mmCIF file of C-alpha atoms in Angstrom:
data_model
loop_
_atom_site.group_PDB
_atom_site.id
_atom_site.type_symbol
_atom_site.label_atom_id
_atom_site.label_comp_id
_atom_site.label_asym_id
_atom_site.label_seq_id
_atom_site.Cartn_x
_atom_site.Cartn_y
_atom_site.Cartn_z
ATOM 1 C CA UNK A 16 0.000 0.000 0.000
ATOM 2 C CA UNK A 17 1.512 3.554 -0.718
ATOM 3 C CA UNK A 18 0.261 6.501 1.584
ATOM 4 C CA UNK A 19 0.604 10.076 0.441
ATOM 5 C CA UNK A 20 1.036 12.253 3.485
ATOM 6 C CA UNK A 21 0.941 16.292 3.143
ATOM 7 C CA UNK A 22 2.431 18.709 5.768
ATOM 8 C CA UNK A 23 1.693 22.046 5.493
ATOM 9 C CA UNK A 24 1.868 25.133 7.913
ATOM 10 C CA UNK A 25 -1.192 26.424 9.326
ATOM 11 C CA UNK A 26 -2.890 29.486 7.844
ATOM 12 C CA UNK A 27 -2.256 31.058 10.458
ATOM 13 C CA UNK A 28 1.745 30.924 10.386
ATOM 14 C CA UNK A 29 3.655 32.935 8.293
ATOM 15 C CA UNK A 30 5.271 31.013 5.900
ATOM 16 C CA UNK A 31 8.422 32.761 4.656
ATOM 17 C CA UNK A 32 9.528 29.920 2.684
ATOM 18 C CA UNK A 33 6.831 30.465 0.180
ATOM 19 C CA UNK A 34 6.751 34.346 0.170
ATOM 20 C CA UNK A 35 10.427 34.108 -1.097
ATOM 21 C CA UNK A 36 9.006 31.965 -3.913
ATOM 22 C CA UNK A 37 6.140 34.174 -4.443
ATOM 23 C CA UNK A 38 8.883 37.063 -5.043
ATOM 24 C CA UNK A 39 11.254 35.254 -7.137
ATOM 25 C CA UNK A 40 8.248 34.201 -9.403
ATOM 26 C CA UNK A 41 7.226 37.765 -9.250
ATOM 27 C CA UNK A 42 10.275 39.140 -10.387
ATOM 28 C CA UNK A 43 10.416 36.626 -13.592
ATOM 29 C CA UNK A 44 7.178 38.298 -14.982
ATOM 30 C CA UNK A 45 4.668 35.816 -13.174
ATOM 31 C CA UNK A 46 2.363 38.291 -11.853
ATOM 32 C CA UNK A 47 -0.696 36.148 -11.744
ATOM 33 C CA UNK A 48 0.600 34.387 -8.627
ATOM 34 C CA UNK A 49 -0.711 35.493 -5.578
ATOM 35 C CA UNK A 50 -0.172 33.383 -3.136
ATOM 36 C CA UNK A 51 2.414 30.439 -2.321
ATOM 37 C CA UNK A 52 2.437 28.268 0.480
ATOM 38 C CA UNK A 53 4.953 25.412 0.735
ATOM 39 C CA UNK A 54 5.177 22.177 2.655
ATOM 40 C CA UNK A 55 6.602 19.130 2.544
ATOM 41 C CA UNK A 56 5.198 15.618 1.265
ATOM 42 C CA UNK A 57 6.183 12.228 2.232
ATOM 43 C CA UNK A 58 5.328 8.870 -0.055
ATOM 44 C CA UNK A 59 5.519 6.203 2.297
ATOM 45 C CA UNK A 60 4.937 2.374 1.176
ATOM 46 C CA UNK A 61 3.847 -0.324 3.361
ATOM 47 C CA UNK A 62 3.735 -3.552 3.992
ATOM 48 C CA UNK A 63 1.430 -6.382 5.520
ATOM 49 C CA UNK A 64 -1.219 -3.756 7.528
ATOM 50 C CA UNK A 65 -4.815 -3.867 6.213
ATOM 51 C CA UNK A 66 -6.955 -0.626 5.269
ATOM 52 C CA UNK A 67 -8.044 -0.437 8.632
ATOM 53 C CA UNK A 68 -4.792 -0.305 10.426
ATOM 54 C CA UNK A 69 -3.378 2.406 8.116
ATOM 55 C CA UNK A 70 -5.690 4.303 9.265
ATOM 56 C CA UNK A 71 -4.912 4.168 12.399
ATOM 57 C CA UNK A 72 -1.311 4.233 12.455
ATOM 58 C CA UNK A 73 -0.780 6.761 9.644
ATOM 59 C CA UNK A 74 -2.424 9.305 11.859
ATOM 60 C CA UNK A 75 -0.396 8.991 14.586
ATOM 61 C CA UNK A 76 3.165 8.660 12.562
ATOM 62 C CA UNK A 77 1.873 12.176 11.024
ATOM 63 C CA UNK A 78 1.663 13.705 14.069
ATOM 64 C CA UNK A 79 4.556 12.276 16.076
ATOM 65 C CA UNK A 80 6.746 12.413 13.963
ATOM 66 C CA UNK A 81 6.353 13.936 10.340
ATOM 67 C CA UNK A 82 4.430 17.114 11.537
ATOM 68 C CA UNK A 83 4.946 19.532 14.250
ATOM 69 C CA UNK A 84 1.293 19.718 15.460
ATOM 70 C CA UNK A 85 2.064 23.019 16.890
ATOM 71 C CA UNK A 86 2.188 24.916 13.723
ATOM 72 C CA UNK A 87 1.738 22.438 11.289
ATOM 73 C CA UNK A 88 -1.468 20.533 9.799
ATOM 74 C CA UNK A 89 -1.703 17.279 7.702
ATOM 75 C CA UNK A 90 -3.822 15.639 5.421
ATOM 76 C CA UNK A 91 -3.123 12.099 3.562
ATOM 77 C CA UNK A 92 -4.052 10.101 1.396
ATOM 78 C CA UNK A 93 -3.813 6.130 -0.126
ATOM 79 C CA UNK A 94 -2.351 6.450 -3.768
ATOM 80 C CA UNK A 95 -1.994 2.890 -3.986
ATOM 81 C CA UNK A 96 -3.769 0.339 -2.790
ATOM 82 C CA UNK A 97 -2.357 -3.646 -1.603
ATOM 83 C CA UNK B 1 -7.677 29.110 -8.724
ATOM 84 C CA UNK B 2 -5.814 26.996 -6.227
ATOM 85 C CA UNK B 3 -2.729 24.713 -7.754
ATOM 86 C CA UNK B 4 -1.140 21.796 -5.934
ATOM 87 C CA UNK B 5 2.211 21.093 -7.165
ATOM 88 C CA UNK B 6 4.245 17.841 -5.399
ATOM 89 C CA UNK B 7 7.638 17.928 -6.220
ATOM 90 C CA UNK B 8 10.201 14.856 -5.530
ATOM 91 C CA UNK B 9 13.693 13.418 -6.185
ATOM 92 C CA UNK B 10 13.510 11.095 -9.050
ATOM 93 C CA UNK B 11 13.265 7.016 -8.315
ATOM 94 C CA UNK B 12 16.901 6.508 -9.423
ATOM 95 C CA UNK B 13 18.033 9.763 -6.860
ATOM 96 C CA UNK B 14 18.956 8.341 -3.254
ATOM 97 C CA UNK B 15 16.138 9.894 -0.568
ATOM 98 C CA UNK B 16 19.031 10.393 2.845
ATOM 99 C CA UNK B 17 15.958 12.357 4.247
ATOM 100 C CA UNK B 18 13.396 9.484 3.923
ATOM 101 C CA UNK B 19 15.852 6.859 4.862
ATOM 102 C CA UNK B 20 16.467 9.037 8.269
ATOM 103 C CA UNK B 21 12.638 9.161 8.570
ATOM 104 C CA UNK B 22 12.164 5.651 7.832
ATOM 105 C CA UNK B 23 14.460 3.935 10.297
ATOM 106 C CA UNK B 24 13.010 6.604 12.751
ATOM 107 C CA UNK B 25 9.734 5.142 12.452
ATOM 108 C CA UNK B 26 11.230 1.633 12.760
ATOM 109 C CA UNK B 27 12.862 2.445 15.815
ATOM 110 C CA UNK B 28 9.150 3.672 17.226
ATOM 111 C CA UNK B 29 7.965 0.205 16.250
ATOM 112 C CA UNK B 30 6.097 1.115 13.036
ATOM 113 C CA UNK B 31 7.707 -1.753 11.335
ATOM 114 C CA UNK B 32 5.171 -2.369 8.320
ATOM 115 C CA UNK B 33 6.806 1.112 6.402
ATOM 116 C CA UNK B 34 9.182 -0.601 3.853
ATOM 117 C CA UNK B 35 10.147 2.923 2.398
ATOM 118 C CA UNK B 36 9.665 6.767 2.487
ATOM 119 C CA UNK B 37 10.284 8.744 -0.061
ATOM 120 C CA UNK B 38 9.941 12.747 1.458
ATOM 121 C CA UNK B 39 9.648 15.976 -1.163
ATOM 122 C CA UNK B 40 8.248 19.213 -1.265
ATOM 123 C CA UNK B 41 4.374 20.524 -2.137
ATOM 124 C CA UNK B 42 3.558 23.869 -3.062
ATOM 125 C CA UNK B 43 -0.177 25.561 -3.339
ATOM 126 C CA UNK B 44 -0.094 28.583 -5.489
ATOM 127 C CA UNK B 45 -2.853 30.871 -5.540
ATOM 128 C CA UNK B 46 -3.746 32.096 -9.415
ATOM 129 C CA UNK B 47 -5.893 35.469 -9.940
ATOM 130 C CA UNK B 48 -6.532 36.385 -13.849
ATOM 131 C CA UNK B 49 -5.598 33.883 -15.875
ATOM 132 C CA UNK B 50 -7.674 30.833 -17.967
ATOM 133 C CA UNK B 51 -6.724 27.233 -17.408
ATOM 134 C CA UNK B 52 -5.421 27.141 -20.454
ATOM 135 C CA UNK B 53 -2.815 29.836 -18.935
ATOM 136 C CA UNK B 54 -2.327 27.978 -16.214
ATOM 137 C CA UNK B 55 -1.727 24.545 -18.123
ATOM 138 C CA UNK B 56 1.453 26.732 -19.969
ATOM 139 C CA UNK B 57 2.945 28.427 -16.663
ATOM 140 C CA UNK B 58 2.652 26.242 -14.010
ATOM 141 C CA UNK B 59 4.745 23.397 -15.952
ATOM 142 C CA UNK B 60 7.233 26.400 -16.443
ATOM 143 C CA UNK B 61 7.466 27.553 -12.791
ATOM 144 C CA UNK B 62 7.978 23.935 -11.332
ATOM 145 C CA UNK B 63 10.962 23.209 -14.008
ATOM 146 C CA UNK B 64 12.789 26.898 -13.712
ATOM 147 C CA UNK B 65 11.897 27.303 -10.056
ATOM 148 C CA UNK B 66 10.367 24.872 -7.910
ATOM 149 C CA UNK B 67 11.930 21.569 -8.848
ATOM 150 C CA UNK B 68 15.295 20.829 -10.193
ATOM 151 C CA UNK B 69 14.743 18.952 -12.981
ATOM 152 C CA UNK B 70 18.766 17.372 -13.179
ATOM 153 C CA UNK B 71 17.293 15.075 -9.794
ATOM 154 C CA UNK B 72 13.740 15.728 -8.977
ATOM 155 C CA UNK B 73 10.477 15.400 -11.442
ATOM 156 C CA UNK B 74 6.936 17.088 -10.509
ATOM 157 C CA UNK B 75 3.357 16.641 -11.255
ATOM 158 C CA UNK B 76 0.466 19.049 -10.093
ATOM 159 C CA UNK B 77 -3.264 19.551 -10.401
ATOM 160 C CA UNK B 78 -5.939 21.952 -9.566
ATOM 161 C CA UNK B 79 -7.437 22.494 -6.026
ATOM 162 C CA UNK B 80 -9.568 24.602 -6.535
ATOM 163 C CA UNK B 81 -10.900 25.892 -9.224
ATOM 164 C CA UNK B 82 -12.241 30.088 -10.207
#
């Protein structure tokens, strides 16, 4: 089974990151852009768990250890199933 | 309109930060992950422009700025649509 995990900051949090993106593209000519927000995003494939225990564990690997639950939020996904 | 754009080292690229989260996860007993792969997502906000627009830039932003194409490959979709 392969599990597509997104990490993003909050809205609330600045996200500096992406506002230096936003400028670069700016200053190439891109002036459609108005907003960029980046994150991260993890593939992870596994082995031998069913549907149902995915769901439990992939929760709680996203927030122990993939996101900081502080200022971070997740969402995921399966992309694959098996 | 909302864009999500997922970029990620290429299959035949070695992953040093997914192997560090992997055997993390291992040592916290989550043995049924048999890889992780990690990369970077971006959501750009788009004001003004057609999807047609947005099928020609977006492919351009991820190769010139967002992903290095010499080790990492990107695909991306829209969010949200407007």
């Amino acid at each position: 089974m392969k599990v597509r995990i997104l990490v993003s900051l909050k809205d609330s949090v600045l996200d500096p990151q992406g506002q230096t993106v936003k400028n670069t593209l700016h200053t190439l000519g891109y002036n459609s852009i108005k907003d960029v927000r980046q994150g991260k995003v993890f593939e992870l494939e596994l082995e031998g768990i069913s549907k149902k225990e995915a769901e439990k564990i992939i929760p709680e690997i996203s927030d122990k250890v993939l996101a900081n639950p502080v200022i971070e939020k997740f969402s995921w996904q399966i992309i694959e199933k098996g």
